[in-house]
Short mmCIF file of C-alpha atoms and ligand atoms in Angstrom, two decimals:
data_model
loop_
_atom_site.label_atom_id
_atom_site.label_comp_id
_atom_site.label_asym_id
_atom_site.label_seq_id
_atom_site.Cartn_x
_atom_site.Cartn_y
_atom_site.Cartn_z
CA MET A 12 214.34 96.85 125.90
CA MET A 13 214.51 94.55 123.06
CA ARG A 14 214.98 96.32 119.14
CA LEU A 15 213.99 92.91 116.63
CA VAL A 16 212.82 92.69 112.70
CA PHE A 17 210.12 90.14 111.92
CA LEU A 18 211.04 88.75 108.29
CA GLY A 19 208.62 87.03 106.33
CA ALA A 20 207.39 86.66 103.40
CA PRO A 21 203.35 88.23 102.54
CA GLY A 22 201.11 86.12 103.83
CA SER A 23 203.27 85.02 106.62
CA GLY A 24 201.49 86.22 109.58
CA LYS A 25 204.58 88.75 110.47
CA GLY A 26 202.03 91.50 111.04
CA THR A 27 199.77 89.80 113.14
CA GLN A 28 202.19 88.25 114.94
CA ALA A 29 204.17 91.09 114.68
CA LYS A 30 201.31 93.72 116.55
CA LYS A 31 200.39 91.14 119.37
CA PHE A 32 203.87 90.88 120.16
CA SER A 33 204.36 94.69 120.53
CA GLU A 34 201.69 95.17 122.27
CA LYS A 35 202.50 92.03 124.86
CA PHE A 36 206.09 93.72 125.24
CA GLY A 37 205.05 97.33 125.21
CA LEU A 38 206.86 97.62 121.70
CA VAL A 39 206.25 100.33 119.24
CA HIS A 40 205.10 98.16 116.23
CA ILE A 41 206.69 99.42 112.79
CA SER A 42 204.96 98.53 109.81
CA THR A 43 206.24 100.06 106.71
CA GLY A 44 203.34 98.60 104.42
CA ASP A 45 200.76 100.30 106.94
CA ILE A 46 202.94 103.96 106.87
CA LEU A 47 202.90 104.02 103.27
CA ARG A 48 198.80 102.71 103.45
CA LYS A 49 198.67 105.81 105.27
CA ALA A 50 200.30 108.05 103.41
CA ILE A 51 198.71 106.78 99.87
CA LYS A 52 195.25 107.49 101.55
CA ASP A 53 196.25 110.68 103.34
CA LYS A 54 197.50 111.95 100.15
CA LYS A 55 201.01 113.19 102.06
CA ILE A 56 204.24 113.35 99.51
CA LEU A 57 205.05 110.06 100.70
CA GLY A 58 202.17 108.55 99.50
CA LYS A 59 202.11 109.86 95.87
CA ASN A 60 206.23 109.09 95.83
CA ALA A 61 204.90 105.31 96.69
CA GLN A 62 201.95 104.58 95.52
CA ALA A 63 202.71 103.22 91.93
CA TYR A 64 204.94 100.84 93.44
CA VAL A 65 202.81 99.52 96.41
CA GLU A 66 199.74 99.36 93.63
CA ALA A 67 202.03 96.86 91.60
CA GLY A 68 203.29 94.82 94.23
CA GLU A 69 207.05 96.46 93.64
CA LEU A 70 209.32 98.04 96.37
CA VAL A 71 209.54 101.57 97.44
CA PRO A 72 212.96 102.88 96.58
CA ASP A 73 215.18 101.92 99.15
CA ASP A 74 216.30 106.37 100.21
CA ILE A 75 212.63 107.28 100.40
CA MET A 76 212.32 103.78 102.70
CA LEU A 77 215.57 104.95 104.73
CA GLU A 78 214.45 108.60 104.94
CA MET A 79 211.10 107.32 106.26
CA ILE A 80 212.69 104.70 109.00
CA LYS A 81 215.03 107.66 110.34
CA GLU A 82 212.28 109.54 111.13
CA GLU A 83 209.99 106.74 112.92
CA LEU A 84 213.26 106.37 114.92
CA THR A 85 214.23 109.65 116.07
CA GLY A 86 213.40 110.70 119.54
CA ASN A 87 212.54 106.96 120.05
CA THR A 88 213.54 105.30 123.18
CA GLU A 89 211.20 102.40 123.47
CA GLY A 90 211.79 99.43 122.43
CA PHE A 91 210.35 98.71 119.03
CA ILE A 92 209.50 95.70 116.49
CA PHE A 93 210.10 96.14 112.34
CA ASP A 94 207.56 94.99 110.26
CA GLY A 95 208.53 94.48 106.51
CA PHE A 96 211.52 96.40 106.81
CA PRO A 97 214.57 96.01 106.28
CA ARG A 98 213.32 94.33 102.27
CA THR A 99 216.23 95.02 100.41
CA LEU A 100 220.44 94.28 101.32
CA SER A 101 220.76 97.81 101.02
CA GLN A 102 218.16 98.92 103.82
CA ALA A 103 219.93 96.29 105.86
CA GLU A 104 223.20 97.78 105.62
CA GLY A 105 221.24 101.67 106.08
CA LEU A 106 219.46 100.43 108.63
CA ASP A 107 222.50 99.40 110.74
CA ARG A 108 224.10 103.14 109.69
CA ILE A 109 221.02 104.63 111.08
CA LEU A 110 221.01 102.81 114.71
CA ASP A 111 224.47 103.08 115.38
CA GLU A 112 224.22 107.09 114.72
CA LEU A 113 221.61 106.90 117.34
CA GLY A 114 223.21 104.22 119.67
CA MET A 115 221.13 101.13 119.22
CA ASN A 116 221.34 97.86 117.36
CA ILE A 117 218.98 94.59 116.60
CA ASP A 118 218.83 92.30 119.21
CA GLY A 119 217.11 89.45 116.63
CA ALA A 120 215.36 88.88 113.78
CA ILE A 121 212.44 86.72 113.49
CA ASN A 122 212.22 84.97 110.85
CA LEU A 123 208.44 83.41 109.61
CA GLU A 124 208.89 80.68 107.36
CA VAL A 125 205.71 79.53 105.21
CA GLY A 126 205.53 77.29 102.04
CA ALA A 127 204.51 79.30 99.03
CA ASP A 128 201.33 77.56 98.33
CA ILE A 129 200.09 78.76 101.73
CA LEU A 130 201.13 82.14 101.44
CA VAL A 131 198.88 82.36 98.57
CA GLU A 132 195.97 81.01 100.07
CA ARG A 133 196.58 82.81 103.25
CA LEU A 134 197.00 86.32 100.99
CA ALA A 135 193.54 85.89 98.14
CA ALA A 136 191.42 84.80 101.41
CA ARG A 137 192.55 87.98 103.75
CA ARG A 138 190.11 90.77 104.63
CA LEU A 139 190.73 94.08 106.57
CA CYS A 140 188.32 96.23 108.96
CA LYS A 141 188.35 99.58 107.32
CA SER A 142 187.52 101.42 110.79
CA CYS A 143 189.92 99.01 113.34
CA GLY A 144 192.03 97.19 110.94
CA PHE A 145 191.52 93.64 112.47
CA GLU A 146 192.73 91.23 110.00
CA PHE A 147 190.21 88.12 108.76
CA ASN A 148 190.82 85.20 107.05
CA LEU A 149 187.90 83.90 104.94
CA LYS A 150 188.32 80.17 105.60
CA THR A 151 190.72 80.62 109.10
CA ARG A 152 189.19 83.03 110.80
CA PRO A 153 186.20 84.51 109.20
CA PRO A 154 183.56 87.42 110.34
CA ARG A 155 180.74 86.05 111.98
CA VAL A 156 178.83 88.15 110.12
CA GLU A 157 179.58 88.58 106.29
CA GLY A 158 181.52 91.78 104.82
CA GLU A 159 181.47 92.69 108.49
CA CYS A 160 183.63 93.06 111.48
CA ASP A 161 183.34 90.78 114.26
CA ARG A 162 185.21 93.57 116.97
CA CYS A 163 183.63 97.10 115.77
CA GLY A 164 180.69 96.11 113.06
CA GLY A 165 182.85 97.92 110.19
CA GLU A 166 183.03 97.58 106.80
CA LEU A 167 185.47 94.25 105.26
CA TYR A 168 187.35 95.25 102.52
CA GLN A 169 190.19 93.35 100.60
CA ARG A 170 193.96 95.26 99.89
CA SER A 171 193.91 96.07 96.35
CA ASP A 172 197.50 94.38 96.17
CA ASP A 173 195.77 90.96 97.28
CA THR A 174 194.80 90.15 93.83
CA ALA A 175 196.19 86.99 92.58
CA GLU A 176 198.41 88.77 89.64
CA VAL A 177 200.40 91.20 92.27
CA ILE A 178 200.16 88.55 94.89
CA ASN A 179 202.79 86.35 92.83
CA ASN A 180 204.82 89.60 91.51
CA ARG A 181 205.24 90.27 95.91
CA LEU A 182 206.01 86.88 96.56
CA LYS A 183 208.65 86.81 93.67
CA VAL A 184 210.47 90.34 94.78
CA TYR A 185 210.43 88.95 98.49
CA ARG A 186 212.31 85.64 97.00
CA GLU A 187 214.55 88.15 95.00
CA LYS A 188 215.56 90.88 97.33
CA THR A 189 214.31 90.16 101.01
CA GLY A 190 215.10 86.67 100.74
CA PRO A 191 219.62 87.71 100.75
CA ILE A 192 218.52 89.53 104.30
CA GLU A 193 218.21 86.22 106.08
CA ASP A 194 221.75 85.43 105.24
CA PHE A 195 222.80 89.30 106.16
CA TYR A 196 221.32 88.76 110.19
CA ARG A 197 222.64 84.78 109.89
CA ALA A 198 226.09 86.33 109.27
CA ARG A 199 225.80 88.64 112.46
CA GLY A 200 224.22 85.49 114.97
CA LEU A 201 220.56 86.89 115.16
CA LEU A 202 218.41 85.22 112.90
CA MET A 203 215.78 82.90 114.64
CA SER A 204 213.52 81.12 112.01
CA VAL A 205 209.98 79.94 113.07
CA ASP A 206 207.69 77.43 111.09
CA GLY A 207 204.66 80.16 110.54
CA GLY A 208 202.73 77.52 108.83
CA ARG A 209 200.46 76.69 112.05
CA GLY A 210 198.05 78.03 114.07
CA PHE A 211 198.21 81.93 115.02
CA ASP A 212 199.03 80.55 118.39
CA GLU A 213 201.65 77.74 118.28
CA VAL A 214 203.82 80.37 116.11
CA PHE A 215 203.12 83.08 118.52
CA GLY A 216 204.43 80.47 121.32
CA SER A 217 207.70 79.90 119.58
CA ILE A 218 208.29 83.23 118.57
CA SER A 219 207.91 84.12 122.40
CA GLU A 220 210.44 81.14 123.10
CA MET A 221 212.69 82.41 120.97
CA VAL A 222 212.87 85.78 121.73
CA ASP A 223 213.28 84.72 125.46
CA THR A 224 216.99 83.70 124.19
CA VAL A 225 217.95 87.28 123.80
CA ARG A 226 216.22 89.16 126.45
P1 AMP B 320 203.39 95.10 103.77
O1 AMP B 320 201.98 95.34 103.89
O2 AMP B 320 204.51 95.06 104.18
O3 AMP B 320 202.50 93.94 102.44
O4 AMP B 320 203.82 96.40 102.14
C1 AMP B 320 202.94 96.30 101.25
C2 AMP B 320 203.82 97.26 99.87
O5 AMP B 320 204.54 98.15 100.53
C3 AMP B 320 205.03 96.48 99.37
O6 AMP B 320 204.15 95.79 98.57
C4 AMP B 320 205.64 97.59 98.74
O7 AMP B 320 205.09 97.85 97.59
C5 AMP B 320 205.43 98.88 100.10
N1 AMP B 320 206.87 98.42 101.41
C6 AMP B 320 206.28 98.04 102.34
N2 AMP B 320 207.76 98.17 103.33
C7 AMP B 320 208.35 98.68 102.31
C8 AMP B 320 209.87 98.32 102.32
N3 AMP B 320 210.62 98.12 103.26
N4 AMP B 320 210.29 98.88 101.35
C9 AMP B 320 209.81 98.98 99.90
N5 AMP B 320 208.55 98.66 99.88
C10 AMP B 320 207.97 98.48 101.23
#
């Protein structure tokens, strides 16, 4: 059983990697961004409280996030991957407290390192399928038919926070608020950094090798 955190700026590929990785190793994939987007779409209270922050590329307050994570973890006896959480030092500390109470701990934090120019390029070119959620990139992984999902024929869309202005804010927020978490996990001997600027398979291979060392 493995319990991992995937760290990386928006556009670092952590979501795509975490999804594939969790499928391969039978881990629960906990993407806080996905949970929030669904709550907004379904008009849940959580969604109402989070919407303005998500749309502006700002962080949803820590107390809301920690409450949400507590719910996700209660009754979870499987391993898991956190994707997009924690995003502040106080979330990382809160997570440790929650895991402590549940008798769990984090086995490793994978840190995907990608240069700022590549991040902006990737985010602006990202398109997602409305039906199955599959992710395309207009440059590196374009759909066969424009605007249409290869897998299920669904309609492709661009995330409302993948626009130039919001992208820049999300990257700034990442540098300022999430960057310090690297030191938090490094100090605990858990940080494993990977060059995320390469192709999907190469990055996936490196992550698998890294994780092998803590299994
Ligand atoms: P993501 O899909 O991970 O890029 O997340 C999309 C948006 O959801 C972020 O820009 C934040 O507004 C919000 N969000 C996701 N995860 C967190 C978190 N751990 N803490 C605060 N806000 C978050």
